[in-house]
Each structure stands twice: as C-alpha cells, then as structure tokens.
mmCIF file of C-alpha atoms in Angstrom:
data_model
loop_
_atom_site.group_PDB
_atom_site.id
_atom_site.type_symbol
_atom_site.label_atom_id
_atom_site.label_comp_id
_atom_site.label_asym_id
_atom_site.label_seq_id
_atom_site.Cartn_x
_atom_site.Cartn_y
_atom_site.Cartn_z
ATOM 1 C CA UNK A 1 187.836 -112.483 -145.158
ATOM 2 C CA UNK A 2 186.145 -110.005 -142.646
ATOM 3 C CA UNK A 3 187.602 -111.741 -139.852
ATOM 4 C CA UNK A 4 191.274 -111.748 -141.587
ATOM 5 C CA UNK A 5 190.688 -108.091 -141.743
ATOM 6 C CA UNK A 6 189.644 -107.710 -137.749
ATOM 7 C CA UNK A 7 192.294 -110.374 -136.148
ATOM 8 C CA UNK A 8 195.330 -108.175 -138.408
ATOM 9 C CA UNK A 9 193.995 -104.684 -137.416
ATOM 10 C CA UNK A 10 193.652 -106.034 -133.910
ATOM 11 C CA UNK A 11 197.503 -107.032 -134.035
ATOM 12 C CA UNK A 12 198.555 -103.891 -135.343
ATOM 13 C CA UNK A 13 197.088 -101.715 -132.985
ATOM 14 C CA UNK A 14 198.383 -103.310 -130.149
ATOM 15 C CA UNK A 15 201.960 -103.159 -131.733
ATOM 16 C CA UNK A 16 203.938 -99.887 -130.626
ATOM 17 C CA UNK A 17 206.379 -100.964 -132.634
ATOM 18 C CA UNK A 18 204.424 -99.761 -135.833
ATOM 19 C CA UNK A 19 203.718 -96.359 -133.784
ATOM 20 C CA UNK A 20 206.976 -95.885 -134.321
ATOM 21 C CA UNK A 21 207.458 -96.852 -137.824
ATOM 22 C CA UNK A 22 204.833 -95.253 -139.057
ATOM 23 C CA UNK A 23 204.477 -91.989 -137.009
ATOM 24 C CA UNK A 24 206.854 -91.180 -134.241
ATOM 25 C CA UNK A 25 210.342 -91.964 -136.383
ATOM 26 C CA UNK A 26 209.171 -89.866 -139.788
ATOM 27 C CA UNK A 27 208.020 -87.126 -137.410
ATOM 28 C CA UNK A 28 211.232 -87.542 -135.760
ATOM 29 C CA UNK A 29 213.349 -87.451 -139.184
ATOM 30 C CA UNK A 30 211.428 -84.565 -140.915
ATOM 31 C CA UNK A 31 211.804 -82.200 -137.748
ATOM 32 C CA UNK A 32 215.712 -83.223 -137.359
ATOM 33 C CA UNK A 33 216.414 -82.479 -140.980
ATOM 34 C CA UNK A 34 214.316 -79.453 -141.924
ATOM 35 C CA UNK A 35 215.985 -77.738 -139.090
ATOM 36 C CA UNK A 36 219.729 -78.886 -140.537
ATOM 37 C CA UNK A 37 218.835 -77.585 -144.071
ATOM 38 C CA UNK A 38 217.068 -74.462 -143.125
ATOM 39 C CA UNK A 39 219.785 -73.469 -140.728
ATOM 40 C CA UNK A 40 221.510 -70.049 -142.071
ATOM 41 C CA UNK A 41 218.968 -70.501 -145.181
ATOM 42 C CA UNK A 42 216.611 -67.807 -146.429
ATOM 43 C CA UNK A 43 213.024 -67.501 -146.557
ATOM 44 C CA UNK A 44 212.713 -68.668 -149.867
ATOM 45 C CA UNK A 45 215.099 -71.855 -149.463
ATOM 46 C CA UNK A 46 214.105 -72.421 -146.774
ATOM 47 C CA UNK A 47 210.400 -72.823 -147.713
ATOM 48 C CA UNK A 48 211.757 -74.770 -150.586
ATOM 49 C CA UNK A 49 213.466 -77.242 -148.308
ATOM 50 C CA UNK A 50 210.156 -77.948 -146.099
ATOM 51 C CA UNK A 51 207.838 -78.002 -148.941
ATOM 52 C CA UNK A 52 210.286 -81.120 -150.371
ATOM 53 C CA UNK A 53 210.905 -82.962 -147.517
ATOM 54 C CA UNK A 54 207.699 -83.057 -145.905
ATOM 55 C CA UNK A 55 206.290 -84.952 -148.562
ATOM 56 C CA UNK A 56 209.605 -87.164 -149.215
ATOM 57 C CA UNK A 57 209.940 -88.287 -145.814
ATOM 58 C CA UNK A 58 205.825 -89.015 -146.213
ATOM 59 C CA UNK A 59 206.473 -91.289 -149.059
ATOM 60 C CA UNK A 60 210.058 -92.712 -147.802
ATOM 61 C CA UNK A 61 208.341 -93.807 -145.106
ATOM 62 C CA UNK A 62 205.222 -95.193 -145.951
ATOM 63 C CA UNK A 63 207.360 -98.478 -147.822
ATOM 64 C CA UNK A 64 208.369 -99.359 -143.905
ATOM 65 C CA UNK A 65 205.159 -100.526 -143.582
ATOM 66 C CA UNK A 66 206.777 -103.618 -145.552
ATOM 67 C CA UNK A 67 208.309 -104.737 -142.002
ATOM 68 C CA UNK A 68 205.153 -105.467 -140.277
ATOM 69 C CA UNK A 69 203.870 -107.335 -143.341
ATOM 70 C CA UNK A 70 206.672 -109.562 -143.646
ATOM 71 C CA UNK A 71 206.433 -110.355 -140.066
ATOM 72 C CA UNK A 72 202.935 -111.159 -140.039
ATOM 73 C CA UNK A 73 202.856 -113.837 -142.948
ATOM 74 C CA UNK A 74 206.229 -115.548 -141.565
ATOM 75 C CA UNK A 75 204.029 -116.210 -138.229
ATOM 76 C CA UNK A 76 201.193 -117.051 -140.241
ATOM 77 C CA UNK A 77 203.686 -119.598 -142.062
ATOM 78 C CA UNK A 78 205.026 -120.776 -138.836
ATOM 79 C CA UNK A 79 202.455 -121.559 -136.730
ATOM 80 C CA UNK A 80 200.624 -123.221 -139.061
ATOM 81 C CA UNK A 81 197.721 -120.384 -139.551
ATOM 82 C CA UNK A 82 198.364 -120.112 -143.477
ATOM 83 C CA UNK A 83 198.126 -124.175 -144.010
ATOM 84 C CA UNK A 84 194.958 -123.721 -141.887
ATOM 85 C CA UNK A 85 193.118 -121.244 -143.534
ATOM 86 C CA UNK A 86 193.940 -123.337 -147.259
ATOM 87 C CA UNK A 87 191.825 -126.404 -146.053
ATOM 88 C CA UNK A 88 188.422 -123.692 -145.734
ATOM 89 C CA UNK A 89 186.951 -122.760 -148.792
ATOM 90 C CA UNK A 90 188.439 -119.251 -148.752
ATOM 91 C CA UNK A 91 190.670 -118.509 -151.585
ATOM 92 C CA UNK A 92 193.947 -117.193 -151.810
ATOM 93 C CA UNK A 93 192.613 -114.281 -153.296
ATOM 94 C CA UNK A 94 190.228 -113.536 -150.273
ATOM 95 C CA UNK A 95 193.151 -114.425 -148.023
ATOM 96 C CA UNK A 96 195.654 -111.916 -149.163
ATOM 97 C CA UNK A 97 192.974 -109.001 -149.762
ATOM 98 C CA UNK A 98 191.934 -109.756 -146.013
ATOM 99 C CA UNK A 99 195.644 -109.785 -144.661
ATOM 100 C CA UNK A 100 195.843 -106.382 -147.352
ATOM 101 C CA UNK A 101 193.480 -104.291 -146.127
ATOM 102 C CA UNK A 102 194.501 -103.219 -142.932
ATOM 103 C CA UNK A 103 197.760 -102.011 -143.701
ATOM 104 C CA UNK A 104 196.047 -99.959 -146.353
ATOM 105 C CA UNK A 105 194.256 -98.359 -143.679
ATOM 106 C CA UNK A 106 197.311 -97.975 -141.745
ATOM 107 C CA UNK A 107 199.236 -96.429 -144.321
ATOM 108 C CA UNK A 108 196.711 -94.082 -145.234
ATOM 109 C CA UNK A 109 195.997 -92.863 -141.900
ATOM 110 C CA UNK A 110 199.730 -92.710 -141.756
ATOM 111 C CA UNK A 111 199.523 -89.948 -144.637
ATOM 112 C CA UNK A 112 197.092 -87.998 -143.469
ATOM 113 C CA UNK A 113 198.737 -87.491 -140.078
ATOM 114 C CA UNK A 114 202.128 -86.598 -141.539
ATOM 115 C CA UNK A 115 200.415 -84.345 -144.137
ATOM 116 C CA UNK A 116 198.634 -82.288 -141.404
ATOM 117 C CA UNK A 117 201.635 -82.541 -139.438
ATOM 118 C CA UNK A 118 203.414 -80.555 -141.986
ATOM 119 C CA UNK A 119 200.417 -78.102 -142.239
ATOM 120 C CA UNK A 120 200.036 -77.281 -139.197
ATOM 121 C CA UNK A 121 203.736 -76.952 -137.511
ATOM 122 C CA UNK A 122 205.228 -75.719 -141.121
ATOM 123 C CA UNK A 123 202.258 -74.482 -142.352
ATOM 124 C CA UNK A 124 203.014 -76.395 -145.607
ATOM 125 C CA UNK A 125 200.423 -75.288 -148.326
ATOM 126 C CA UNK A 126 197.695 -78.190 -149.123
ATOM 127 C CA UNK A 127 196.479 -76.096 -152.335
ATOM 128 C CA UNK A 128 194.646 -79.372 -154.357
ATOM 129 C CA UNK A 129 192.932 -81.794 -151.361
ATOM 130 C CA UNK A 130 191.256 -83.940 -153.736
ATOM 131 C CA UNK A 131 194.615 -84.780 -155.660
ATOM 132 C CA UNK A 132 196.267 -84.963 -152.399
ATOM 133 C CA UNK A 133 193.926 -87.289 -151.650
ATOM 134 C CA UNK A 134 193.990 -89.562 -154.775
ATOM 135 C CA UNK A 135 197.502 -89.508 -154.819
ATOM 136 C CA UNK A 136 197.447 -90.645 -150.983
ATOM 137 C CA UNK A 137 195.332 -93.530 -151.870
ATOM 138 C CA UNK A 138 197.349 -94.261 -154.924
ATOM 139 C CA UNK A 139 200.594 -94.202 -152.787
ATOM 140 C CA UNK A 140 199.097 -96.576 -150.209
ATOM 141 C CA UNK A 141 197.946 -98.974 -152.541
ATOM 142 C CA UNK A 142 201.506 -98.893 -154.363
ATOM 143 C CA UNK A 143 203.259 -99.305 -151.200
ATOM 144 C CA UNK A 144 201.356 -101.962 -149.998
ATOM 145 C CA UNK A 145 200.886 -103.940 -153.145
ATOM 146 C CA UNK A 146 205.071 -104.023 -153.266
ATOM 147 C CA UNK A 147 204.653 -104.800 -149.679
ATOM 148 C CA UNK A 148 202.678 -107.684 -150.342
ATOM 149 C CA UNK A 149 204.969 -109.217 -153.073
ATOM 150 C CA UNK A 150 207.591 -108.943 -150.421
ATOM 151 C CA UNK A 151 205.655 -111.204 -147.500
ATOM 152 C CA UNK A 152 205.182 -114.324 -149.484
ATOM 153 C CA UNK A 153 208.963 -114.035 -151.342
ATOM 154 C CA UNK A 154 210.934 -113.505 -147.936
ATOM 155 C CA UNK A 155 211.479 -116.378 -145.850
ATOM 156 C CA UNK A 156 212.790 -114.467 -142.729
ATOM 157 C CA UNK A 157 212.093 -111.416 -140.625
ATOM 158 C CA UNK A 158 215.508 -109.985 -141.006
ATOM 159 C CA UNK A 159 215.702 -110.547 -144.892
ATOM 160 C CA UNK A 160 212.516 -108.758 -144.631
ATOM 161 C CA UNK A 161 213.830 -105.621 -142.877
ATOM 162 C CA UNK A 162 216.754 -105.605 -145.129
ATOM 163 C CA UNK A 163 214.751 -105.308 -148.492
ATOM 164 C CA UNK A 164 212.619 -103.178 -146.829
ATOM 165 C CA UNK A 165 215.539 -101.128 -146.674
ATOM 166 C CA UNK A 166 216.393 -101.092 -150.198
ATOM 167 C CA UNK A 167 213.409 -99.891 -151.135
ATOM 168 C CA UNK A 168 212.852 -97.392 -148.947
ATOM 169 C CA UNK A 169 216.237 -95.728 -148.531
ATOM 170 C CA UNK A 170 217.692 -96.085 -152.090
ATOM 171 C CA UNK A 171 214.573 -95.604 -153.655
ATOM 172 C CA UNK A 172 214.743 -92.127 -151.858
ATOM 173 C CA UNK A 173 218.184 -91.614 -152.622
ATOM 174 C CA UNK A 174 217.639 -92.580 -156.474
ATOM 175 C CA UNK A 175 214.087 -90.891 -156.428
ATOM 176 C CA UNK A 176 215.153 -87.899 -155.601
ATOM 177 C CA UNK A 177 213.326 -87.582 -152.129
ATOM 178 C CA UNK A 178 216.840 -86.636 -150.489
ATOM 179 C CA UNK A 179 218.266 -84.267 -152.883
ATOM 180 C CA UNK A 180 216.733 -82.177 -156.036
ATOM 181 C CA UNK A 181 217.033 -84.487 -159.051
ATOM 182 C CA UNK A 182 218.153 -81.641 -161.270
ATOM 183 C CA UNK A 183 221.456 -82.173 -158.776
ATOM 184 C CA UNK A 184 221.970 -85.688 -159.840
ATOM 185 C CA UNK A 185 224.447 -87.038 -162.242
ATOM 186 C CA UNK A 186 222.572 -87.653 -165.668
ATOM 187 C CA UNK A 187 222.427 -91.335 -165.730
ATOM 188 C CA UNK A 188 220.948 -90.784 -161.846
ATOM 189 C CA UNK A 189 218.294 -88.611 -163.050
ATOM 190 C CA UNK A 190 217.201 -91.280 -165.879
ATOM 191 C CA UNK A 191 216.935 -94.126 -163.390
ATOM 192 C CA UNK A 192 215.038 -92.070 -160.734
ATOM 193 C CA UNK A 193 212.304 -91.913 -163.459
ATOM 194 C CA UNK A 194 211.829 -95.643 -163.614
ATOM 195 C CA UNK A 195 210.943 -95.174 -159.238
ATOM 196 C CA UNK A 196 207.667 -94.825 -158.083
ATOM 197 C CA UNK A 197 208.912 -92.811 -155.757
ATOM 198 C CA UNK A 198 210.019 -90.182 -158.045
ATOM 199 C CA UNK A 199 206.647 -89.788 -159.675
ATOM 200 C CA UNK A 200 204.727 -89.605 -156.271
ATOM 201 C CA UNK A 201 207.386 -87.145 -154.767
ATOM 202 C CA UNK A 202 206.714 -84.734 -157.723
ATOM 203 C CA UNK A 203 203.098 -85.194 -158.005
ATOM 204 C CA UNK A 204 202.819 -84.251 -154.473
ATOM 205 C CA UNK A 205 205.012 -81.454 -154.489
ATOM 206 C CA UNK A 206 203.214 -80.097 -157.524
ATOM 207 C CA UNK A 207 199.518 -80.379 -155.689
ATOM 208 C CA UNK A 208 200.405 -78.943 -152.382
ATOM 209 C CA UNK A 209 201.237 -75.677 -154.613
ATOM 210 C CA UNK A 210 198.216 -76.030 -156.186
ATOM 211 C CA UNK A 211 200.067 -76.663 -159.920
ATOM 212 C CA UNK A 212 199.357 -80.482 -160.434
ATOM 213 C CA UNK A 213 197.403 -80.327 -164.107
ATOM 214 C CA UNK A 214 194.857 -83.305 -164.870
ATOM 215 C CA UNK A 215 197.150 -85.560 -167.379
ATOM 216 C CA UNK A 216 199.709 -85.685 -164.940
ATOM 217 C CA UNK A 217 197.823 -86.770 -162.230
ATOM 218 C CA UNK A 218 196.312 -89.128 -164.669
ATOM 219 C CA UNK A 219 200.061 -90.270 -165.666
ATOM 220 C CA UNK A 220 201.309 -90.730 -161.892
ATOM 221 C CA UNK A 221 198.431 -92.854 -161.493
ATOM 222 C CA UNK A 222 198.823 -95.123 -163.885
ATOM 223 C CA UNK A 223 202.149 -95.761 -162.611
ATOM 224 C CA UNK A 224 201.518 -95.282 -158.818
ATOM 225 C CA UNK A 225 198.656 -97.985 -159.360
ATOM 226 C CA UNK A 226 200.565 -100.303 -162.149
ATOM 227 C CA UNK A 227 203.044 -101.019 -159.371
ATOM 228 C CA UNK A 228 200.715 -101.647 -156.732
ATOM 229 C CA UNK A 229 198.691 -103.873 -159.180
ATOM 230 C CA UNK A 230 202.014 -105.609 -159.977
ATOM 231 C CA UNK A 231 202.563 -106.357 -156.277
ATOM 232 C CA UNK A 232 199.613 -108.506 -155.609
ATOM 233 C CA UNK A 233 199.955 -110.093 -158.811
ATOM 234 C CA UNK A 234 203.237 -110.674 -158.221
ATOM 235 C CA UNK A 235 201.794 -112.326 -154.371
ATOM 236 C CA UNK A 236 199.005 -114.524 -155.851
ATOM 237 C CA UNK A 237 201.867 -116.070 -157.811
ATOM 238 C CA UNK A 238 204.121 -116.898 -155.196
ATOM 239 C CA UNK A 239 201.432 -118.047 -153.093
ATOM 240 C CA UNK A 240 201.372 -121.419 -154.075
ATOM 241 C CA UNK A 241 205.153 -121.763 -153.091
ATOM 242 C CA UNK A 242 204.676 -119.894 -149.717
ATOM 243 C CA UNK A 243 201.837 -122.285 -148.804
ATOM 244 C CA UNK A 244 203.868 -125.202 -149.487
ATOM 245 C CA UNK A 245 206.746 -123.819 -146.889
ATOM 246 C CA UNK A 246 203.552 -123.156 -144.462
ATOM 247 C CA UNK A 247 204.056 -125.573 -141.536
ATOM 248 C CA UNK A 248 200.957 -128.099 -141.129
#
C-alpha cells in the first residue's frame, strides 16, 4: 500500500493541472467575486459577503478534486495496472486506501492554503482553529470518499468531469454556498439540508466567528463523515465490477 501511496503523490505533484484545480482557479474565483459583491456595499455587507464566500468557494472547490481521481483509476484500468495489482496478495481494501490517501493530503493542504489565503488578504476571522481544523479533515474525507465512489462507477474521463460538475456546482447552488439560503424558495431551502455542503458551509461560517457550539460540530460530523464513509463503501462495492472492465 505504501508504494500506492508514493507512485500517486508522485503523479500529482508533477501535474499542474491540479495546481490549478485546487489552488490557482478558487483563488482566482473568490478574488473575482468578492470584489463584484462588495462593490458599492458597506462595511458590514461587505464583511458579510467575504466571510461567506471564502469558505464556500473552499468547500465548492475541494469536490474538483473528483477529476484527478477519476482520471487516475481509468489509466489504472487501461493499462492494465488495476488487473496487475489483483494477482498480489494486496486487497482491494489496501488498494483503494493507498490510491485514497494522497488526495486526502491534497485536499487538506488545499484547505489550509485557501483558509490562510482568506486570513491574510481579507483578514477573515479564524476565531475556533481546532474546529476549523476538524471540520477541514471532516470535509476532506467527505469529499474524497464521494470522490472515490465516483472513480470505480465512471467509465470515462469526460463522464468524470461532468459529474464532477454536478456535484460541485449544483451542490453549491442548492447548498447555499452561492446565495444566503434564507433567500431560497422554501422547497430549495429543505433540499439544501439533505447537502453536505450545506452543513459544512454553515459549520464553517459559524467557527471562523468563533460561535460553532459542541453538538453542532458533533452533528456536522456525523454527516460530513457518514458521507465520506458512504463513499468508500459505496467503492469497495463496485470494485469487483471495475476490476472486471480492468484490461489484462
């Protein structure tokens, strides 16, 4: 499994595309729109604006780390490294924990960054650290885990990128990373409670002003991790099938 875990972080770092995925784009994004909704705005909105889209954007783009997973199992699949890493006595367990890993280290590096980017250009306030930092891991692990699910289901790069989209983009429009949910239609506002990304954008809101309370830290956990947990579930399930599509 170690060496799983060394070849993939070795291929990621040497891929600027996921530079710009994971860093250079949300950057990008989070600059461009807090200067379109602060424009003519007052102090107060203003700070209201930053202090919701810093940490949206974080968590809207954390799920595009989906992209380089799906890519890396469908060239696993197709050059045969999948069918030969069943014939050694790892398990699939070992396998997808090693191939795992590093984008959990990616993603949470990926947080941090963004976080401090926000801290030190907007001087966003980081009031709770140690629930910032629970919920960070929590987020990665959620992220991933989905992320996971999604490499062994797709069976192309572009249907990759496209689901990856979904979840991403309307589970920021629907979770209310885009727009207060108190402004969404009713029937809006129920579903964006059934999003992961609705409980992590509020829980991280809520610690950066230092106001996040114990039991619901404890409750966005649960769901934060529940999803992630579903994820590789989910994976070790389809595995089977994706090793059977494996070439060799």
């Amino acid at each position: 499994m170690n060496a799983i875990i060394k070849l993939e972080m070795k291929k990621n770092l040497q891929d600027r595309g996921l530079l710009f995925w994971t860093l250079i784009l949300p950057i990008v994004f989070t600059v461009l729109f807090i200067s379109v909704f602060t424009s003519g705005a007052g102090g107060t909105e203003s700070r209201q604006v930053i202090l919701s889209i810093v940490p949206g954007y974080t968590i809207m783009f954390v799920f595009f780390i989906m992209i380089s997973m799906t890519e890396s199992f469908i060239k696993d699949k197709h050059i045969g490294m999948v069918a030969r890493i069943a014939s050694t006595p790892l398990s699939p367990y070992l396998y997808l924990l090693g191939k795992w890993m590093p984008y959990m280290y990616i993603v949470l590096t990926q947080i941090v960054i963004l976080l401090l980017f926000g801290k030190l250009v907007y001087d966003i306030p980081l009031e709770q650290p140690v629930h910032l930092l629970i919920l960070s891991v929590l987020l990665t692990f959620m992220a991933t885990g989905i992320g996971l699910a999604l490499a062994v289901i797709v069976k192309t790069n572009n249907m990759g990128i496209a689901l990856t989209q979904v979840v991403a983009l309307g589970g920021a429009l629907l979770g209310g990373l885009w727009m207060p949910v108190d402004m969404m239609p009713d029937i809006l506002q129920m579903i964006s409670r059934l999003l992961p990304h609705y409980w992590a954008h509020q829980a991280f809101q809520d610690a950066m002003a230092g106001a996040l309370q114990v039991p619901e830290l404890s409750q966005t956990s649960l769901i934060l991790s529940g999803f992630g947990l579903v994820g590789f579930i989910s994976a070790l399930l389809r595995y089977p099938k994706f090793l059977r599509q494996a070439k060799g």
